[in-house]
């Protein structure tokens, strides 16, 4: 089983930006933290500030991965192109947010991708990625059983 | 560690209603399924179709539990009284939904409680309760460490 | 054939409140008035000011009745929990209103349950319940023929 | 007692268009079906795809009929001229819809005529016309008694 | 003269929840505080987290009280059933809020009951109940004089 | 100088419908009343309940009249086809309303034709037509002088 | 018969500002133009850029005039205080605009005073004041006859 | 193959009205222009300013034509009756506009018929009808092949 | 303790305008009525129809008064300048309305000043000023105790 | 004559994604299909998932092409940068969509580029590109003639 | 070159009100601070809490100044009369705000005057007036050169 | 002191596109024009049509610059990713626009970045960059002094 974890714009700044909101891990530390929870699963990590590169990476994942966990950063709120990419790829995609987005600025309450994702996890900080991967694995197993 | 799991209106019908949306477990089976994942944690389960009883149960939990996982059913979309109860109790509360609510009727896109919860999990079926409890435990541990 | 007639919040005050809008029957008289039109049909009547009790009564009706006629009072305008209960029960449900709700306050123009009911009757006073029961019987008969 | 039953735009296509929504009767069969329920009442039927002709027919009904049952088709959603005609004529007018309009496209949720009608019936197919006529007769009788 | 003071959902937590917003009195102390201002008036106190029970208590008050002071808690913002109960009872009803609701979350700016109450007092903490009772007494006296 | 006065849907009922709003003249009397104010001007009158006929009459007026006074009735609020006809004809068109439309139902506050008319007169009853014709004559004279 | 003509903010600039919109008369010339049409009526003119002074002038008019013609300039679009003054004074008030406000910026489409005025005239330039006075006189005469 | 080309209200004025927007062809010339592009296809042309006649013509086309090209004029923006007619007829219908409607008044941005048409062409002037017919032929051919 | 009572536009007309809404006191009588309830408090009264004068009076009050009671009349609904003045002055300000504004025109439901006031009283007629002053005194005392 | 055909995000997946919506051609096949219709015209094809690259390609086209046909994918709905690029380049640009976007999700009904394009074609599948190129050629020829 | 600097309602309180938002200068000190940057330019300063006086001052400036810098305070958000005054005067007008209004209450995001001003500067505190004057001088010079 | 000046999508076309709106400088000339005003400050210039590259450049600036001046072009209106980048970098950022955006298309009235910038300058053409840099320098100096 092979899972791709995508982080969107500005998440390369983790650990530097608003630690009270996003936690104190750098992105590298976050990735290590997630990886150590899953030793039987192949995990790949990708980050970009470019919408186009993220769409490309989702397209490429179609042949190489079983599922995707994505924290799209602020693309969550307006990138219908990302949405189309998620809908177009045949993989289950889990949306994850570090903070409780509902408790922040009102524009963050709108996600244009939620309804084409197969699950959402938000508000658990770095641990939310662990929950998301776990939930994704569970979905993949159930699908295989069917 | 003691956690209360609350299910709101109509969730007593689980297994009978739209199994393609809500899964095939009955509520009793769902509870058993969640319990078997956590043998070191004390879990209590409560279901009611009455907003007032759910608020009462949250109030009572304040002294008896370390945290709450709640699937408020359709109260999610209008019960500001429930919201006030969640905000008023000093416990971390995780919101969980069986289905991906964002992909259903438009009124289900609005949650009046999300911003007073400390985390949200949706779209993972019964397994979402497991993720929610796990996420809650993680939050409780981190809080203790601080 | 067995039909449950549910009246929601404040309808226990019938005959006391705004008789020019709601008519002069008390609820008891209204029920008697409806019953005398249907001597071959078993009719049961339930009224409550509690959303939760109404939901419970719909759940219980699933095994004991062939259909429901409901005047949800002001729950019409916000109770998504009631809506879910109506949608979840496998019975045809007819929505009835004594007055022409479209001609009153603007908040009364929105019904959150209409699209999960199988028919609506409004503006005919007490006689509207008779029409609703009649329409429900007709639907039940047509369903049986199919 | 003399009642006019008006059908608006596209209802001449009944039986041809979306039978799962509108039923299998042609308009002619529908009219016959309604008539056979009321042998003591004089019923007249009128259908037009022209808003102006429907308004004319309402004006003419003022002197010749005791009440009107109207299915305005899609005029329901925008024809303020029809609304003014209904309000201007001194007759009670019942609005009827074959299907449950609340469960269809969102533009069908708005009726610009409901608040000037004296009652509404929707979702009962052809039988809804029978209920509407019955409700109208009941209103006319009550008015006479006053 | 006999007045009923109703407190809605979560107000049983007074003194425990956000004292900087709601003050430091418990509900019991608040009631005592109000009572000591009015030794010639019979005051009754009722609190519930159940919408239905509050509606029942208003119905029952119709025969036993001269007026009502109500702090509906978050029911203020969505309970059209409560609104109907207030409108239906023949008594003057005063709406009271401990805090200045206009200065809090935006959903608190909408009251669905204000226009059926005969007066509103907000932002004066516990003392606001004293003002509300006083205002109600004044209204009752003026009505008697007419 | 030749002026066409057009009256839209339901204005044939003048004198019968809501005399406190529309005055007590019949349409025939109204026309006579207007005519007697202008003995040097050729006035033509047209009324129809059919949007299409009114559009046709405006088209025909292009060659035969110097200007138009129109009371479009409820077409005012939705007929973009009428609007296009007014804009397309090369004549100045004055919009007139018997009653003060701003003081009536909220849908009457929107006129889709006002911005393509060269003037508006409302609230003066039958006399408003006189003012409208006078204003139109004034506009025509000023145009000729330029 | 005595009529007060009020001009609001910026109308003192007439003749200087956008002559293609407002015409070429100065305010003084406009007033003279209006006066010469009515030799049997006493006309008074008032202009101010101060909302408060205009309200004062309306209050004072209550005892000294039979009616008011007002062009409130941009106060039209937001001054609820002016609206209250118009509603409070017992006189008929006619709203007049030089240009066709509906054909200009969208904020000019909203008048907060129209529904408390007894008539509106717009789009006729300086001549609109003549029509407004004429219409006001007609209203005053009709009122006297009643 | 037989195709009906329908033009709605005011399109009879083509060549007279705003030639910079609608081009310089009269309707007759436009029809000739379209016809000369398709010598193997039977083309019929219909224009009316009457919504009802256009609906009638669509109904009649059901038996006599293979498809329809329609420029509904301003009916585009409000005629739900036209929409129902298009949806009800079993033929593919292409919506065509001479000008780029998106670049004009904001009310022209809303088409109530687009989602029941099988294609849209706008902004190409008279040549747009040629493209629309071509596109329709292509659709008809593909359908036959299936 | 010194308190300033400000009345805004049109409140000088009290007793003349809509007595069923605003009561029968003139402003002078109202002021006397309020004063007689507080013989130990220095009360000053100010009324103006000029927004600017009211702002000036609030500025001046900063050095001379302990608190303000204000009925801003219709300025309530749009005067952000008044709002800034209230926020800028260091005094507690109580908003008071004679009538129940929530039960009147919809524009009266919006107060742009409520969230910068420390309390609101509405619907008690002249007696509301007494309650407001009392509430203000209570707030001032509590502040002193802190 | 040289024309650039641009395809936006996710259109590289054509043939893989929702063939019932987008058709069965791959992008390569689509391009070939379009090219074979125009042997006298030079056609260039560009696809990217990167908004920035598409803007760059439009800028570069300014000197090398006579016109552009663009299917912007989901950028249609939010990319004001793309809009500015289209408006800034001096070339005519035709917007094309494979499916009938009006009949899909509601966010697809808004195009932020339509009003700066010179024509739109949607709903004709691959053949729509042929129509768009044809329409563009026609526009270019007409412009040359002027 | 002569420039008028206008400050609107409540700006006389500068230095007293929210220094963290508006800075610590009094208005007098602010004016001195601005003046010392421009020794070759004639600067005049005007402040008023009265909308009418500000409009008057703009009218008077037409003959005596080359341009205006205005901080309209809260009039920014609703005074269409001020807007008309700015548009009517032939001078370039620069809008300036001390704080970053976009980062404050949502009502401050709307400026009804921006689109008739020739430039805007906000968020630079007292120094923003210096930038505004400089920008205005630059505009005036460029205009002269043309 | 080192300042980065960023220009967003389509600003590379300066001098070619709508010179009456954006001025006649090319971007190169604009940069030279700005640079010649500041000989003691190190200025760097960056332009890109790619949102991702602009975000990258802001991230990189965090270590190498003291502040940023940005004209985000149309990204202003939707790029929440850019907004997050601005908020995340610890530098003061000034938003600048060449034209008066408030006076153009309505979508340009919304800036999603203004409230995380420390100042805004718009409407001064090329000179606006000079003002922005000056304002930024002033902010940086004031911050150092604190």
GROMACS .gro file of C-alpha atoms in nm, chain D residues 50-53 55-56 59 62-63 78-85 87-89, chain F residues 9-10 12-13 16-18 22 49-51 73-75 77-78 104-105 107-108:
model
   40
  488UNK     CA    1  -5.032   3.191  -2.311
  489UNK     CA    2  -5.012   3.391  -1.987
  490UNK     CA    3  -5.245   3.652  -2.135
  491UNK     CA    4  -5.517   3.400  -2.217
  493UNK     CA    5  -5.542   3.610  -1.721
  494UNK     CA    6  -5.834   3.672  -1.958
  497UNK     CA    7  -6.124   3.782  -1.555
  500UNK     CA    8  -6.543   3.647  -1.220
  501UNK     CA    9  -6.900   3.654  -1.341
  516UNK     CA   10  -4.250   3.454  -1.214
  517UNK     CA   11  -4.587   3.572  -1.340
  518UNK     CA   12  -4.678   3.866  -1.119
  519UNK     CA   13  -4.943   3.946  -1.380
  520UNK     CA   14  -5.113   3.615  -1.305
  521UNK     CA   15  -5.080   3.695  -0.936
  522UNK     CA   16  -5.253   4.029  -0.983
  523UNK     CA   17  -5.531   3.858  -1.179
  525UNK     CA   18  -5.586   3.881  -0.638
  526UNK     CA   19  -5.816   4.101  -0.844
  527UNK     CA   20  -6.086   3.844  -0.910
  739UNK     CA   21  -5.234   4.327  -1.753
  740UNK     CA   22  -5.535   4.357  -1.523
  742UNK     CA   23  -5.900   4.648  -1.770
  743UNK     CA   24  -6.040   4.574  -1.423
  746UNK     CA   25  -6.360   4.695  -0.989
  747UNK     CA   26  -6.037   4.604  -0.808
  748UNK     CA   27  -5.916   4.763  -0.483
  752UNK     CA   28  -5.636   5.219  -0.784
  779UNK     CA   29  -5.332   4.133  -2.073
  780UNK     CA   30  -5.087   3.979  -2.325
  781UNK     CA   31  -4.721   4.072  -2.301
  803UNK     CA   32  -4.903   4.664  -1.454
  804UNK     CA   33  -4.715   4.373  -1.305
  805UNK     CA   34  -4.505   4.328  -1.621
  807UNK     CA   35  -4.142   4.361  -1.234
  808UNK     CA   36  -4.022   4.085  -1.468
  834UNK     CA   37  -4.682   4.812  -0.145
  835UNK     CA   38  -4.543   4.453  -0.163
  837UNK     CA   39  -4.159   4.275  -0.525
  838UNK     CA   40  -4.322   4.591  -0.659
   0.00000   0.00000   0.00000
